[in-house]
PDB file of C-alpha atoms in Angstrom:
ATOM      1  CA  UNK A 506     -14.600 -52.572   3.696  1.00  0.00           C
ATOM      2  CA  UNK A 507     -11.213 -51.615   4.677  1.00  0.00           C
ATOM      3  CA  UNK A 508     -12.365 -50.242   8.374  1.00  0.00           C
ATOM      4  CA  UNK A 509     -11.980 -46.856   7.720  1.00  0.00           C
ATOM      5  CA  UNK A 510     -15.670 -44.658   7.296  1.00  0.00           C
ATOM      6  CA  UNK A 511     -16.267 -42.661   4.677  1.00  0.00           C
ATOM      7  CA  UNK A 512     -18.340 -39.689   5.268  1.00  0.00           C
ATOM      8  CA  UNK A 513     -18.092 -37.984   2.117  1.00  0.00           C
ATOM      9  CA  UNK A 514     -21.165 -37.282   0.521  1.00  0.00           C
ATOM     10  CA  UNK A 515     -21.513 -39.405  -3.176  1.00  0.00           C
ATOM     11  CA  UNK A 516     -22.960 -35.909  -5.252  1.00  0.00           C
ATOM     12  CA  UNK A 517     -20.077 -33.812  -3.335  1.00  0.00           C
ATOM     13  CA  UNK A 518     -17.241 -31.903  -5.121  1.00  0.00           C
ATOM     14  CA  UNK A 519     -13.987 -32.581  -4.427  1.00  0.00           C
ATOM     15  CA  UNK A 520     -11.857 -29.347  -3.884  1.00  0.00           C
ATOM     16  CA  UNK A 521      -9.086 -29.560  -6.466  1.00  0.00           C
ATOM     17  CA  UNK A 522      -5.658 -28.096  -4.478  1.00  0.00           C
ATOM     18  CA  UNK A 523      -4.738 -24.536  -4.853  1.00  0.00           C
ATOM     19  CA  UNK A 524      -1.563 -23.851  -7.328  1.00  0.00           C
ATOM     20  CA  UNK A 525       1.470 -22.346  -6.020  1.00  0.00           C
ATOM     21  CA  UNK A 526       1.707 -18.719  -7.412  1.00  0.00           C
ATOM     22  CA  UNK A 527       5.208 -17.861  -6.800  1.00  0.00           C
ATOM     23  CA  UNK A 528       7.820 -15.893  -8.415  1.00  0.00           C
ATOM     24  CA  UNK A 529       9.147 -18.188 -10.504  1.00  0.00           C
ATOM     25  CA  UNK A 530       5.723 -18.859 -12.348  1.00  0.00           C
ATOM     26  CA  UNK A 531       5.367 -18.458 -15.839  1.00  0.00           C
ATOM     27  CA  UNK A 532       2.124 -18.108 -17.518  1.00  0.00           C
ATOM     28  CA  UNK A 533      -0.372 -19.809 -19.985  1.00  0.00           C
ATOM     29  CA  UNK A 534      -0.049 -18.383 -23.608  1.00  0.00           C
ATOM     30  CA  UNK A 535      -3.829 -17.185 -22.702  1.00  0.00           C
ATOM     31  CA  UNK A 536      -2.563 -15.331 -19.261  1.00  0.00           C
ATOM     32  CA  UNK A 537      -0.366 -13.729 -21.282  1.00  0.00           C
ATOM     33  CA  UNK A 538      -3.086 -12.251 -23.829  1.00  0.00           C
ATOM     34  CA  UNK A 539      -4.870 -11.104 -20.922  1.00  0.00           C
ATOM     35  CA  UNK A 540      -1.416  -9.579 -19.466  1.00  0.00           C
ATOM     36  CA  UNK A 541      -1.089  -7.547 -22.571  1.00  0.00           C
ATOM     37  CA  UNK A 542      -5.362  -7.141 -22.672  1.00  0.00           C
ATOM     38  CA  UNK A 543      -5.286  -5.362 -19.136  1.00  0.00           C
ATOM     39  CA  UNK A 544      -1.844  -3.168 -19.906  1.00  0.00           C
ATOM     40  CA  UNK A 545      -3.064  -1.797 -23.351  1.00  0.00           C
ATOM     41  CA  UNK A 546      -6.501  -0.902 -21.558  1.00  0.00           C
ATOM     42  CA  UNK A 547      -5.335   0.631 -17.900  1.00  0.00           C
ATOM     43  CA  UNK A 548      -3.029   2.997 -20.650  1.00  0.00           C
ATOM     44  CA  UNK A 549      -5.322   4.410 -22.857  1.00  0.00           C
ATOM     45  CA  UNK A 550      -8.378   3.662 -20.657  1.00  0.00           C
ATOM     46  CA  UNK A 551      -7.385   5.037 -17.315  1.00  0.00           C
ATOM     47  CA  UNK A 552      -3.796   6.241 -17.358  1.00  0.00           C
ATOM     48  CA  UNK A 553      -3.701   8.632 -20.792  1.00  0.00           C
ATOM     49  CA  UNK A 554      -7.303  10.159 -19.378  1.00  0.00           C
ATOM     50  CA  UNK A 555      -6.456  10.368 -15.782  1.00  0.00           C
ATOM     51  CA  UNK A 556      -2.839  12.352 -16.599  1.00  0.00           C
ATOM     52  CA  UNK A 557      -4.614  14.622 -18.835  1.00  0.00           C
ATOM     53  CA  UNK A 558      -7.290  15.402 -16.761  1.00  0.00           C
ATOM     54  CA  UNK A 559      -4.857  15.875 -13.636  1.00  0.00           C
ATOM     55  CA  UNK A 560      -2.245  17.995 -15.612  1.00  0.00           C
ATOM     56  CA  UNK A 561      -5.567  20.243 -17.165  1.00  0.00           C
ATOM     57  CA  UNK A 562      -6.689  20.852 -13.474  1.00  0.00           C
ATOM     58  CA  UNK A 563      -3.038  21.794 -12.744  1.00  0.00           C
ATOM     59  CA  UNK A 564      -2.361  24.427 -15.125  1.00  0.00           C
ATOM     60  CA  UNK A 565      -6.353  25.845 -14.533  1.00  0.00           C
ATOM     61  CA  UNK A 566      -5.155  26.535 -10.894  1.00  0.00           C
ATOM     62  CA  UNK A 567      -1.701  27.847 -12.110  1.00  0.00           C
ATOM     63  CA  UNK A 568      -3.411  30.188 -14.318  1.00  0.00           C
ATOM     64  CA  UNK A 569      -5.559  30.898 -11.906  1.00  0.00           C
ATOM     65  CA  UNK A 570      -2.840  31.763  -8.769  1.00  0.00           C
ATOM     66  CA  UNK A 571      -3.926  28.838  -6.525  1.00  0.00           C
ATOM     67  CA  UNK A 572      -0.647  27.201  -6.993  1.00  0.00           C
ATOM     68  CA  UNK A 573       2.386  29.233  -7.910  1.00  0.00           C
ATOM     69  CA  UNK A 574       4.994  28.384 -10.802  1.00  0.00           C
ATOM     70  CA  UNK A 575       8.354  27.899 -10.686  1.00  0.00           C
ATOM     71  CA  UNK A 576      10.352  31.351 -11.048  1.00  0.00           C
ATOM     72  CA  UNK A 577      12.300  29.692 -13.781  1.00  0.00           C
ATOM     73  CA  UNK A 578      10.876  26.374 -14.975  1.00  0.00           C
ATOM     74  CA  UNK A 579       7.428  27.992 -15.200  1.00  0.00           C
ATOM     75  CA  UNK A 580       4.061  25.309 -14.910  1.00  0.00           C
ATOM     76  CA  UNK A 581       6.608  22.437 -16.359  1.00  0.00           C
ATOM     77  CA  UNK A 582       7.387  20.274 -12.873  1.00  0.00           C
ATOM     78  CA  UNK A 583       4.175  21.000 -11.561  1.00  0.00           C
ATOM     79  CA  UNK A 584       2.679  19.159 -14.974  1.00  0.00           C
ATOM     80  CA  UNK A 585       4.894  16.642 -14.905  1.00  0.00           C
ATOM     81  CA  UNK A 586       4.338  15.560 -11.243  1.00  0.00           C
ATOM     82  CA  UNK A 587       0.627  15.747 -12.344  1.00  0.00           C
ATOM     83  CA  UNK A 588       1.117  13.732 -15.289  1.00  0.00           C
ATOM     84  CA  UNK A 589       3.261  10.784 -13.168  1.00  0.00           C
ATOM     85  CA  UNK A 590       0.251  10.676 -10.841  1.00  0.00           C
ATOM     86  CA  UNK A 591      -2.541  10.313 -12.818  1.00  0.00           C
ATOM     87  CA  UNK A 592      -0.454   7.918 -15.048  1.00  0.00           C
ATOM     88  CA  UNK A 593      -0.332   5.499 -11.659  1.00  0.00           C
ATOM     89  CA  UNK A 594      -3.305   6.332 -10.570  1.00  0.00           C
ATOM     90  CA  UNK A 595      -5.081   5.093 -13.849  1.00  0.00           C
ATOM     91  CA  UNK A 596      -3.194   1.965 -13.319  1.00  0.00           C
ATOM     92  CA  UNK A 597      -3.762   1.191  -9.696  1.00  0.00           C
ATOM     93  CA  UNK A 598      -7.711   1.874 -10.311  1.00  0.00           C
ATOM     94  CA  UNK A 599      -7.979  -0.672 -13.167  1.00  0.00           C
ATOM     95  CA  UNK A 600      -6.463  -3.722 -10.734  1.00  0.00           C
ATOM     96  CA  UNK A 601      -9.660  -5.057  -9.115  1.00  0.00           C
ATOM     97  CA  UNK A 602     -11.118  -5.220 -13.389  1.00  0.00           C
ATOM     98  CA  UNK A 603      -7.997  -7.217 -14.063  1.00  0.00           C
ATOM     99  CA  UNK A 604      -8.341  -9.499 -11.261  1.00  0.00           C
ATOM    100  CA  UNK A 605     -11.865 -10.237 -13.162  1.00  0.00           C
ATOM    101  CA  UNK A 606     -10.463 -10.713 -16.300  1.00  0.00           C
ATOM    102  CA  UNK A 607      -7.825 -13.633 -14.730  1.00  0.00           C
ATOM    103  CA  UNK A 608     -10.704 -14.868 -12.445  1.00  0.00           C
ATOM    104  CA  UNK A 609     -12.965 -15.768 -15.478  1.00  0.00           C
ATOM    105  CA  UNK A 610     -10.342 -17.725 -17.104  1.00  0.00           C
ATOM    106  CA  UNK A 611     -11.207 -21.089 -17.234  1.00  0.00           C
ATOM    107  CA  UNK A 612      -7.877 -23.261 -17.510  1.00  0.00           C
ATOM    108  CA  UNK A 613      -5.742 -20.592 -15.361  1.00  0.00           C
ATOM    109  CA  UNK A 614      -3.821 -21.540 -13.157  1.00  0.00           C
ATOM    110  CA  UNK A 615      -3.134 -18.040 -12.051  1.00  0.00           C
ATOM    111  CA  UNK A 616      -7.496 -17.556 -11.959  1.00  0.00           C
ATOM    112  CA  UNK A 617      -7.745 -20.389  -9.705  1.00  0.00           C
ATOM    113  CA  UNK A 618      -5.684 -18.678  -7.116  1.00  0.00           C
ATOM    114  CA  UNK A 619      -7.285 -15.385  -7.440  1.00  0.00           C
ATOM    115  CA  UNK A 620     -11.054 -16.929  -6.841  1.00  0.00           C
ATOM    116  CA  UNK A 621      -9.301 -18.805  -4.032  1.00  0.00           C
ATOM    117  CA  UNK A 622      -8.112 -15.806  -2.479  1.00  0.00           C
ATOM    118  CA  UNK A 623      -4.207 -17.027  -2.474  1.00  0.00           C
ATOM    119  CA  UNK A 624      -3.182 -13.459  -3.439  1.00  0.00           C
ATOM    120  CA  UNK A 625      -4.837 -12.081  -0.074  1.00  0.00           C
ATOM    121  CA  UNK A 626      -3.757 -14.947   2.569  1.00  0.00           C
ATOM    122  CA  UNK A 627      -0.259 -15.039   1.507  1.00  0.00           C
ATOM    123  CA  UNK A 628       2.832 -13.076   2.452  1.00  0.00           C
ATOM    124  CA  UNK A 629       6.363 -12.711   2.287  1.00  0.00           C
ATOM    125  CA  UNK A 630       8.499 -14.390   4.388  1.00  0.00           C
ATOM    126  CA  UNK A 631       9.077 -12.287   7.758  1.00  0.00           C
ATOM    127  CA  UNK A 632       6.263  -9.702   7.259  1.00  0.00           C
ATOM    128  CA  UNK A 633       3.768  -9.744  10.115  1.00  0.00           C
ATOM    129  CA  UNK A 634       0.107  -9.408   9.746  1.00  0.00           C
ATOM    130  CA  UNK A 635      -2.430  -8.335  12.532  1.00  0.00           C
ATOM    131  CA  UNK A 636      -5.805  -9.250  12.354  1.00  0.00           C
ATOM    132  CA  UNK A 637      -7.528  -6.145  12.366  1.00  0.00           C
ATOM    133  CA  UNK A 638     -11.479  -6.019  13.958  1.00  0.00           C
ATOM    134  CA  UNK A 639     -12.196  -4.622  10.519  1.00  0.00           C
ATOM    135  CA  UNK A 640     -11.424  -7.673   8.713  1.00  0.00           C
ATOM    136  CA  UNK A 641     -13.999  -9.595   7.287  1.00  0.00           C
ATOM    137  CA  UNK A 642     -14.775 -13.375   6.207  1.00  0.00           C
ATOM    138  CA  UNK A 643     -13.979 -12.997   2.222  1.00  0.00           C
ATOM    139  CA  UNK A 644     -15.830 -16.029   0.786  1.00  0.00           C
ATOM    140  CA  UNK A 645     -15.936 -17.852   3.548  1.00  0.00           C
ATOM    141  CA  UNK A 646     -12.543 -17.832   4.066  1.00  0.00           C
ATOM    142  CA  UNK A 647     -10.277 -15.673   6.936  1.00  0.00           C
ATOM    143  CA  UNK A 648      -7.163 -14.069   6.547  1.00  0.00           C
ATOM    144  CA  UNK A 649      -3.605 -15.544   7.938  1.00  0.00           C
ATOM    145  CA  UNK A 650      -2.430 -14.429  10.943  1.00  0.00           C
ATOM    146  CA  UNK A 651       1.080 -15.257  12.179  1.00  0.00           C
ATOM    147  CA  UNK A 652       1.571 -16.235  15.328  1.00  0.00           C
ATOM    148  CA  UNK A 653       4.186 -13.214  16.017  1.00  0.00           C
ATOM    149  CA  UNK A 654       1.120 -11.024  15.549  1.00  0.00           C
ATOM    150  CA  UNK A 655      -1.078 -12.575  18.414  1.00  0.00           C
ATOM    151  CA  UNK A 656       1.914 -10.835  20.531  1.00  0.00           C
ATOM    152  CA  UNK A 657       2.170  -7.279  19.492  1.00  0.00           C
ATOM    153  CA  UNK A 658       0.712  -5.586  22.227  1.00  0.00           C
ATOM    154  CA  UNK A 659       4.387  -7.086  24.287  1.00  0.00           C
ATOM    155  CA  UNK A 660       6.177  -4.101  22.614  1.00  0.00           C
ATOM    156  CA  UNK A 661       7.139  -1.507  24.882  1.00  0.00           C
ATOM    157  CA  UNK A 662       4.445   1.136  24.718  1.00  0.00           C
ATOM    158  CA  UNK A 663       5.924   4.895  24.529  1.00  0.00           C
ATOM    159  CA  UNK A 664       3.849   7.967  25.946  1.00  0.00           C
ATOM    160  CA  UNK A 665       3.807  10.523  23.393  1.00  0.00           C
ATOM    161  CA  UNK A 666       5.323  14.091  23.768  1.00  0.00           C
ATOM    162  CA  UNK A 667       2.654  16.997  23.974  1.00  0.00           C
ATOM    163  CA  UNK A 668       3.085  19.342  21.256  1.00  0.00           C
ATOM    164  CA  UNK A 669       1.488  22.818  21.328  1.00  0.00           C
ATOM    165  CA  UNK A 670      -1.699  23.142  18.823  1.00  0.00           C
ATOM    166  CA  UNK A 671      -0.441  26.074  18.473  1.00  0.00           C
ATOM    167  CA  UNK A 672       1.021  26.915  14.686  1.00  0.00           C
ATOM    168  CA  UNK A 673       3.623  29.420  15.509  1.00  0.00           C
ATOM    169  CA  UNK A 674       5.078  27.553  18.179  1.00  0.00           C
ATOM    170  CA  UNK A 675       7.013  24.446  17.025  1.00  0.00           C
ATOM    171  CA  UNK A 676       8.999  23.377  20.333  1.00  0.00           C
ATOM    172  CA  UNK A 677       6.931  20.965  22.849  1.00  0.00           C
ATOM    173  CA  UNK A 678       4.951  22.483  24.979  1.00  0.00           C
ATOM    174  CA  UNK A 679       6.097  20.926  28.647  1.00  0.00           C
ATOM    175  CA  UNK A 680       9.641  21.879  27.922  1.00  0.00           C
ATOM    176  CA  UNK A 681      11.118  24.810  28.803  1.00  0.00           C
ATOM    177  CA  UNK A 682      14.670  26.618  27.500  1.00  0.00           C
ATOM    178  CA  UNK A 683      16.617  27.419  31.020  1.00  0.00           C
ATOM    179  CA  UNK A 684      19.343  29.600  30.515  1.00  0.00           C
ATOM    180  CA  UNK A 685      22.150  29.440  32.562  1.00  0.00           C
ATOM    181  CA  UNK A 686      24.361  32.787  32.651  1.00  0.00           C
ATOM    182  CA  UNK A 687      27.938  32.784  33.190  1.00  0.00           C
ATOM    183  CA  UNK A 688      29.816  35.468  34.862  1.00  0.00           C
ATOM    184  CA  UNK A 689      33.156  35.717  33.564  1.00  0.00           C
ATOM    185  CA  UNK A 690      35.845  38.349  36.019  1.00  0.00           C
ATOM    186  CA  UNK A 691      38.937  40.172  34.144  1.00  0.00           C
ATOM    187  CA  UNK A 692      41.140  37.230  35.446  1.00  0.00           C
ATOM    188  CA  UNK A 693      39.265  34.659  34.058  1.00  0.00           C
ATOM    189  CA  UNK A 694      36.984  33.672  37.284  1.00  0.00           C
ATOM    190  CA  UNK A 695      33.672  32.050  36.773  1.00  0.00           C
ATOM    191  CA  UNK A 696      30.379  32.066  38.654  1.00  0.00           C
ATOM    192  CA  UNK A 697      26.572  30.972  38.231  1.00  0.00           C
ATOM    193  CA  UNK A 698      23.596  33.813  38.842  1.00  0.00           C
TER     194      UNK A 698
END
């Protein structure tokens, strides 16, 4: 015995360390299938079907009157505005099914840091993350706080100004327009009333 104790259990997995996922990583031949995989599929999946869809509903209420088209382009930016959004938003909804895809790769090093939660935890250098009380535990783990975080609530605190609820009146309400009239004589003479 060398004098130190050894309390690890003998059946007990050893966590293996979690690779660093950084800009200058390039990926397995098999992250890049599943690159391509998840870009083909969020297009014609999500994307070409959501910016139909959105640019259909579009020209409904333009034929309808709900919105109005432009005097000379006509239902055109309207569509196209319609078609850029749905294009995203069928990207951004088919993240969380990619993250699966690179989560049940086996020899990933990219996988291994998405079921170790590496993407949530981490952040760039000089961005500032507050806990919020809505956080939870995600497997077991928390999220990073930085220690300029803990004192947020030292930033000077500014009252807001009351605005009227009031939708034909857009000045504050608390501040009022005094008018100060100047009396002018034929020789040039000033005076306040």
């Amino acid at each position: 015995m060398n004098g130190r104790a050894d309390f690890r259990e003998p059946n007990a997995e050893v966590p293996r360390p979690i690779p660093h996922i950084g800009p200058d990583y390039i990926p397995t031949e098999e992250e890049r299938r599943v690159f391509a995989e998840c870009n083909d599929e969020s297009f014609w999946f999500r994307s070409v079907p959501l910016a139909a869809t959105s640019m259909l509903i579009t020209q409904g209420l333009i034929s309808k009157g709900i919105l109005s088209s432009h005097p000379k382009y006509g239902s055109i930016p309207k569509l196209i505005f319609a078609c850029i959004m749905g294009y995203f938003a069928g990207k951004l909804s088919y993240v969380k099914t990619c993250q699966e895809k690179f989560k049940n790769l086996e020899n990933s090093p990219l996988g291994e840091a998405l079921r170790s939660g590496q993407g949530r935890r981490s952040s760039p250098p000089g961005h500032y993350y507050q806990k919020s009380k809505y956080d939870s535990n995600v497997s077991g783990q928390s999220f990073v706080t930085s220690s300029a975080a803990d004192n947020i609530e030292m930033l000077p605190h500014y009252e807001p100004i009351p605005f009227s609820s009031s939708m034909n009146e857009s000045a504050p309400t608390g501040i009022t327009d005094h008018i100060v009239q100047v009396k002018v004589n034929k020789y040039g003479d000033t005076w306040d009333e």
